């Protein structure tokens, strides 16, 4: 069987870029491989011109490719920059940046990390669409681009061919989401394991969590979450989770939101969807059994949740990623 042609990701490096964010696409997409160990993505970095690019750190980077590389992209990623000039101040592209983006072919998937969304917005790619950016820039972003439906409360937004993320680490979540969307949960989870990051944080999770690292003087919800993950196939009541932490339901719910960024019920649904995805990809269990093992109870309930989350019913999801695996691309 011929080796599949990798999906080409071109990362646009702009002056003032954050080295951490520049490295995210290379780290996440670069670790995605099929069942035979072949890379699923080819990652190329380019600038508005080949040569040195300033960073927000005390060093330069040098890119070998100019903007013509954008014409070869299946996906273009624009990381954040602290030197966007008129893009940030006026919502206007420089002539040089506009000329570079003219190389992007129609139908190319577009991705921004953090304030990289300003570039997509100034180019008109986000007009009339939902989008996000770093929470501290969201109000300014909305004023500058009133036609965009800005959501400052989420980690990332997938609007089909255009995807935007919040700041810094949310770029990891978005890139993992793209791998999961392209090749399934098994491939994305393996990338996450190799990168030593959580395999899944839903895009709708809050950007700003009040207590991301639990304060030792406060009780946390960690034990309850671990307990629930071992029992996803069983009915789990909120009061049962609260009892594990010796809290009232009200206190537990508040603490859970502070630590995780979403409600216990939303979190449980996310975990059950992930369990269902894994079982659909990796087993031949009947859909009814997958629904029971994932804790949805009935196939109809699971179908509704997968349709809402993934946009496809269980049978289509299974067929898609089983076919990819047989073809050596998943």
Short mmCIF file of C-alpha atoms in Angstrom, two decimals:
data_model
loop_
_atom_site.label_atom_id
_atom_site.label_comp_id
_atom_site.label_asym_id
_atom_site.label_seq_id
_atom_site.Cartn_x
_atom_site.Cartn_y
_atom_site.Cartn_z
CA UNK A 1 0.00 0.00 0.00
CA UNK A 2 1.35 3.42 -0.94
CA UNK A 3 2.26 5.71 1.92
CA UNK A 4 -0.41 8.45 2.24
CA UNK A 5 0.62 12.01 1.41
CA UNK A 6 0.83 14.00 4.67
CA UNK A 7 -1.50 16.94 5.21
CA UNK A 8 0.63 20.07 4.78
CA UNK A 9 0.52 22.61 7.61
CA UNK A 10 2.21 25.95 6.96
CA UNK A 11 2.89 28.14 10.00
CA UNK A 12 3.20 31.88 9.35
CA UNK A 13 5.89 33.39 11.58
CA UNK A 14 5.50 37.14 12.08
CA UNK A 15 7.85 39.58 13.81
CA UNK A 16 7.19 39.71 17.56
CA UNK A 17 6.00 36.11 17.67
CA UNK A 18 5.94 34.05 20.86
CA UNK A 19 8.38 31.12 20.47
CA UNK A 20 6.21 28.85 22.60
CA UNK A 21 3.20 29.34 20.32
CA UNK A 22 5.30 28.93 17.20
CA UNK A 23 6.37 25.53 18.48
CA UNK A 24 2.85 24.24 19.22
CA UNK A 25 1.90 23.19 15.66
CA UNK A 26 5.27 21.52 15.15
CA UNK A 27 5.01 19.60 18.40
CA UNK A 28 1.38 18.48 18.09
CA UNK A 29 1.03 17.85 14.36
CA UNK A 30 4.58 16.58 14.11
CA UNK A 31 3.86 13.75 16.58
CA UNK A 32 0.75 12.50 14.78
CA UNK A 33 1.46 9.21 12.99
CA UNK A 34 -0.61 6.48 11.43
CA UNK A 35 -0.67 2.86 12.56
CA UNK A 36 2.50 2.11 10.60
CA UNK A 37 4.40 5.07 12.02
CA UNK A 38 4.11 7.32 8.98
CA UNK A 39 3.70 11.05 9.67
CA UNK A 40 0.19 12.34 9.07
CA UNK A 41 1.25 15.97 8.73
CA UNK A 42 4.10 17.86 7.13
CA UNK A 43 4.88 21.13 8.93
CA UNK A 44 6.58 24.06 7.23
CA UNK A 45 7.38 27.48 8.70
CA UNK A 46 7.38 30.59 6.53
CA UNK A 47 7.55 34.35 6.95
CA UNK A 48 6.37 37.32 4.94
CA UNK A 49 9.93 36.98 3.60
CA UNK A 50 12.54 34.30 4.09
CA UNK A 51 15.18 35.14 6.67
CA UNK A 52 15.31 36.32 10.29
CA UNK A 53 12.12 36.85 12.30
CA UNK A 54 12.13 38.75 15.60
CA UNK A 55 10.54 37.11 18.64
CA UNK A 56 9.35 38.54 21.95
CA UNK A 57 12.36 36.83 23.56
CA UNK A 58 16.04 37.76 23.37
CA UNK A 59 16.71 35.80 20.18
CA UNK A 60 15.77 35.72 16.50
CA UNK A 61 14.66 32.74 14.48
CA UNK A 62 15.48 32.18 10.84
CA UNK A 63 12.91 30.80 8.40
CA UNK A 64 13.90 29.29 5.07
CA UNK A 65 10.57 29.83 3.32
CA UNK A 66 8.89 32.99 2.13
CA UNK A 67 5.14 33.58 1.66
CA UNK A 68 4.98 31.42 -1.46
CA UNK A 69 4.87 28.43 0.91
CA UNK A 70 1.34 29.50 1.89
CA UNK A 71 0.16 28.50 -1.58
CA UNK A 72 1.12 24.88 -0.83
CA UNK A 73 -0.79 24.67 2.47
CA UNK A 74 -3.74 22.46 3.31
CA UNK A 75 -3.86 24.26 6.68
CA UNK A 76 -2.38 27.65 7.58
CA UNK A 77 -1.64 28.41 11.24
CA UNK A 78 -1.06 31.98 12.47
CA UNK A 79 0.44 32.12 15.99
CA UNK A 80 0.34 35.26 18.13
CA UNK A 81 2.64 38.21 17.69
CA UNK A 82 3.31 41.24 19.89
CA UNK A 83 4.27 43.41 16.91
CA UNK A 84 1.19 43.44 14.71
CA UNK A 85 1.31 47.21 14.17
CA UNK A 86 -1.69 48.45 12.16
CA UNK A 87 -3.29 44.99 12.34
CA UNK A 88 -3.76 45.41 16.09
CA UNK A 89 -4.16 49.18 16.16
CA UNK A 90 -6.45 49.69 13.17
CA UNK A 91 -7.60 46.25 12.01
CA UNK A 92 -5.67 46.78 8.78
CA UNK A 93 -3.09 44.54 7.10
CA UNK A 94 0.23 45.95 6.01
CA UNK A 95 0.86 45.74 2.28
CA UNK A 96 3.52 43.11 2.88
CA UNK A 97 1.24 40.92 5.00
CA UNK A 98 -1.68 41.33 2.59
CA UNK A 99 0.56 40.24 -0.28
CA UNK A 100 1.67 37.21 1.73
CA UNK A 101 -1.89 36.14 2.53
CA UNK A 102 -2.87 36.48 -1.13
CA UNK A 103 -0.96 33.21 -1.62
CA UNK A 104 -3.50 31.29 0.48
CA UNK A 105 -5.65 29.15 -1.80
CA UNK A 106 -9.46 29.15 -1.49
CA UNK A 107 -10.60 26.27 0.68
CA UNK A 108 -7.45 26.20 2.80
CA UNK A 109 -8.19 25.54 6.47
CA UNK A 110 -7.22 28.57 8.58
CA UNK A 111 -6.18 28.41 12.23
CA UNK A 112 -5.13 31.13 14.67
CA UNK A 113 -3.56 30.88 18.10
CA UNK A 114 -4.27 33.69 20.57
CA UNK A 115 -3.91 37.13 18.96
CA UNK A 116 -3.04 35.51 15.65
CA UNK A 117 -6.79 35.87 15.18
CA UNK A 118 -6.25 39.59 14.52
CA UNK A 119 -4.47 38.66 11.29
CA UNK A 120 -7.31 36.43 10.10
CA UNK A 121 -9.82 39.11 11.10
CA UNK A 122 -7.98 41.95 9.33
CA UNK A 123 -7.82 39.79 6.20
CA UNK A 124 -11.61 39.36 6.30
CA UNK A 125 -11.54 35.62 6.95
CA UNK A 126 -13.59 35.95 10.16
CA UNK A 127 -16.31 38.28 8.89
CA UNK A 128 -19.68 37.13 10.21
CA UNK A 129 -18.15 34.16 11.98
CA UNK A 130 -17.78 33.17 15.63
CA UNK A 131 -14.21 33.50 16.94
CA UNK A 132 -12.18 33.78 20.11
CA UNK A 133 -8.85 35.16 21.24
CA UNK A 134 -7.05 35.70 24.54
CA UNK A 135 -9.56 36.87 27.14
CA UNK A 136 -7.56 40.03 27.87
CA UNK A 137 -7.82 41.13 24.21
CA UNK A 138 -11.40 40.04 23.56
CA UNK A 139 -13.08 43.39 24.20
CA UNK A 140 -10.60 45.23 21.97
CA UNK A 141 -10.94 42.50 19.33
CA UNK A 142 -14.71 42.93 19.29
CA UNK A 143 -14.52 46.74 19.02
CA UNK A 144 -12.04 46.54 16.17
CA UNK A 145 -13.98 43.88 14.25
CA UNK A 146 -17.69 44.37 15.07
CA UNK A 147 -18.87 41.88 12.43
CA UNK A 148 -17.20 39.00 14.28
CA UNK A 149 -19.14 37.14 16.98
CA UNK A 150 -16.46 37.12 19.67
CA UNK A 151 -16.74 34.61 22.53
CA UNK A 152 -14.23 35.45 25.24
CA UNK A 153 -15.20 32.54 27.50
CA UNK A 154 -14.03 29.53 25.49
CA UNK A 155 -10.71 27.80 24.78
CA UNK A 156 -11.27 27.52 21.05
CA UNK A 157 -13.93 27.70 18.35
CA UNK A 158 -14.22 25.29 15.44
CA UNK A 159 -16.19 26.93 12.64
CA UNK A 160 -15.39 24.30 10.04
CA UNK A 161 -12.69 25.70 7.77
CA UNK A 162 -11.71 28.49 10.19
CA UNK A 163 -10.65 27.74 13.78
CA UNK A 164 -9.51 30.20 16.45
CA UNK A 165 -8.10 29.67 19.92
CA UNK A 166 -7.56 31.58 23.13
CA UNK A 167 -4.12 32.30 24.50
CA UNK A 168 -1.01 30.17 24.66
CA UNK A 169 -1.86 26.68 25.99
CA UNK A 170 -5.30 26.79 24.36
CA UNK A 171 -3.37 26.48 21.10
CA UNK A 172 -2.37 22.99 22.24
CA UNK A 173 -6.02 22.13 22.86
CA UNK A 174 -7.00 23.42 19.43
CA UNK A 175 -4.25 21.53 17.59
CA UNK A 176 -5.14 18.32 19.44
CA UNK A 177 -8.78 18.94 18.50
CA UNK A 178 -7.77 19.22 14.85
CA UNK A 179 -5.81 15.96 15.02
CA UNK A 180 -8.81 14.32 16.69
CA UNK A 181 -11.14 15.73 14.03
CA UNK A 182 -8.87 14.58 11.20
CA UNK A 183 -7.78 11.17 12.50
CA UNK A 184 -9.79 10.22 15.58
CA UNK A 185 -9.33 10.09 19.33
CA UNK A 186 -6.74 7.29 19.37
CA UNK A 187 -4.22 9.26 17.31
CA UNK A 188 -4.86 12.48 19.26
CA UNK A 189 -4.57 10.70 22.61
CA UNK A 190 -1.23 9.21 21.60
CA UNK A 191 0.05 12.68 20.63
CA UNK A 192 -1.14 14.00 24.00
CA UNK A 193 0.61 11.18 25.86
CA UNK A 194 3.87 11.88 24.06
CA UNK A 195 3.51 15.59 24.73
CA UNK A 196 2.50 14.96 28.37
CA UNK A 197 -0.62 17.12 28.24
CA UNK A 198 -4.28 16.34 28.93
CA UNK A 199 -5.72 14.55 25.89
CA UNK A 200 -8.93 16.53 25.83
CA UNK A 201 -10.21 19.90 26.99
CA UNK A 202 -13.44 20.83 25.30
CA UNK A 203 -13.47 24.06 23.31
CA UNK A 204 -16.34 25.36 25.40
CA UNK A 205 -14.35 25.12 28.61
CA UNK A 206 -13.71 28.47 30.28
CA UNK A 207 -10.51 30.34 29.42
CA UNK A 208 -10.08 31.81 32.85
CA UNK A 209 -10.48 29.32 35.70
CA UNK A 210 -10.51 30.96 39.12
CA UNK A 211 -8.44 28.26 40.77
CA UNK A 212 -6.52 26.35 38.05
CA UNK A 213 -4.08 25.00 40.65
CA UNK A 214 -5.99 23.98 43.78
CA UNK A 215 -5.04 25.92 46.89
CA UNK A 216 -3.84 23.41 49.52
CA UNK A 217 -5.98 25.07 52.17
CA UNK A 218 -9.15 24.32 50.20
CA UNK A 219 -10.71 20.94 49.48
CA UNK A 220 -10.61 20.04 45.77
CA UNK A 221 -12.76 17.95 43.48
CA UNK A 222 -9.93 15.72 42.26
CA UNK A 223 -11.03 12.61 44.15
CA UNK A 224 -14.59 12.90 42.88
CA UNK A 225 -13.44 13.22 39.30
CA UNK A 226 -11.18 10.18 39.55
CA UNK A 227 -14.03 8.22 41.18
CA UNK A 228 -16.44 9.22 38.39
CA UNK A 229 -14.02 8.28 35.60
CA UNK A 230 -13.92 4.71 36.92
CA UNK A 231 -17.74 4.53 36.86
CA UNK A 232 -18.79 6.29 33.68
CA UNK A 233 -20.86 3.24 32.74
CA UNK A 234 -22.97 3.69 35.88
CA UNK A 235 -25.55 6.38 36.73
CA UNK A 236 -23.66 9.12 38.57
CA UNK A 237 -25.53 11.64 40.65
CA UNK A 238 -24.17 15.03 41.61
CA UNK A 239 -24.78 14.26 45.27
CA UNK A 240 -22.62 11.12 44.96
CA UNK A 241 -19.70 13.16 43.64
CA UNK A 242 -20.18 15.79 46.36
CA UNK A 243 -20.24 13.09 49.03
CA UNK A 244 -16.81 11.87 47.87
CA UNK A 245 -15.40 15.27 48.83
CA UNK A 246 -17.53 15.62 51.98
CA UNK A 247 -19.18 18.74 50.56
CA UNK A 248 -22.71 19.92 50.08
CA UNK A 249 -23.94 19.79 46.50
CA UNK A 250 -23.93 23.58 46.33
CA UNK A 251 -20.35 23.90 47.59
CA UNK A 252 -19.13 21.06 45.38
CA UNK A 253 -20.71 22.57 42.27
CA UNK A 254 -19.15 25.96 42.95
CA UNK A 255 -15.73 24.45 43.68
CA UNK A 256 -15.93 22.24 40.59
CA UNK A 257 -16.59 25.24 38.34
CA UNK A 258 -13.72 27.14 39.95
CA UNK A 259 -11.29 24.29 39.34
CA UNK A 260 -12.45 22.86 36.01
CA UNK A 261 -14.23 25.79 34.36
CA UNK A 262 -17.47 23.95 33.57
CA UNK A 263 -20.27 22.30 35.57
CA UNK A 264 -20.03 18.68 36.80
CA UNK A 265 -22.80 17.68 34.41
CA UNK A 266 -21.02 19.19 31.40
CA UNK A 267 -17.79 17.51 32.45
CA UNK A 268 -19.46 14.11 32.77
CA UNK A 269 -20.97 14.44 29.31
CA UNK A 270 -17.56 15.34 27.86
CA UNK A 271 -15.94 12.30 29.46
CA UNK A 272 -18.72 10.00 28.23
CA UNK A 273 -18.41 11.33 24.69
CA UNK A 274 -14.68 10.65 24.81
CA UNK A 275 -15.29 7.12 26.11
CA UNK A 276 -17.80 6.51 23.32
CA UNK A 277 -15.36 7.80 20.70
CA UNK A 278 -12.66 5.49 21.96
CA UNK A 279 -14.95 2.45 21.92
CA UNK A 280 -16.32 3.25 18.47
CA UNK A 281 -12.80 3.57 17.08
CA UNK A 282 -11.14 0.66 18.85
CA UNK A 283 -13.81 -2.05 19.24
CA UNK A 284 -16.52 -3.83 17.29
CA UNK A 285 -19.03 -3.55 20.13
CA UNK A 286 -22.61 -2.91 18.98
CA UNK A 287 -23.71 0.70 19.26
CA UNK A 288 -26.16 -0.22 22.03
CA UNK A 289 -23.32 -1.72 24.08
CA UNK A 290 -21.06 1.29 23.45
CA UNK A 291 -23.86 3.53 24.71
CA UNK A 292 -24.19 1.49 27.91
CA UNK A 293 -20.43 1.25 28.51
CA UNK A 294 -20.02 5.01 28.01
CA UNK A 295 -22.83 5.75 30.44
CA UNK A 296 -25.42 7.10 28.02
CA UNK A 297 -27.82 4.28 28.75
CA UNK A 298 -29.43 4.11 25.30
CA UNK A 299 -28.19 4.36 21.75
CA UNK A 300 -30.62 7.21 21.15
CA UNK A 301 -29.16 9.25 23.99
CA UNK A 302 -25.60 8.64 22.77
CA UNK A 303 -26.63 9.49 19.21
CA UNK A 304 -28.01 12.84 20.34
CA UNK A 305 -24.87 13.71 22.31
CA UNK A 306 -22.48 12.68 19.54
CA UNK A 307 -24.52 14.52 16.95
CA UNK A 308 -24.42 17.67 19.09
CA UNK A 309 -20.69 17.36 19.85
CA UNK A 310 -19.24 15.87 16.67
CA UNK A 311 -21.89 16.63 14.09
CA UNK A 312 -22.27 12.96 13.07
CA UNK A 313 -24.10 9.91 14.48
CA UNK A 314 -22.14 6.98 16.02
CA UNK A 315 -22.29 4.74 12.94
CA UNK A 316 -20.88 7.45 10.67
CA UNK A 317 -18.16 8.31 13.18
CA UNK A 318 -17.12 4.63 13.44
CA UNK A 319 -17.14 4.16 9.67
CA UNK A 320 -15.06 7.29 9.11
CA UNK A 321 -12.22 6.37 11.44
CA UNK A 322 -12.29 2.64 10.77
CA UNK A 323 -11.91 3.42 7.07
CA UNK A 324 -9.03 5.78 7.85
CA UNK A 325 -7.31 3.10 9.95
CA UNK A 326 -7.67 0.50 7.16
CA UNK A 327 -6.18 2.96 4.69
CA UNK A 328 -3.23 3.63 6.96
CA UNK A 329 -4.20 7.19 7.80
CA UNK A 330 -5.53 6.78 11.30
#
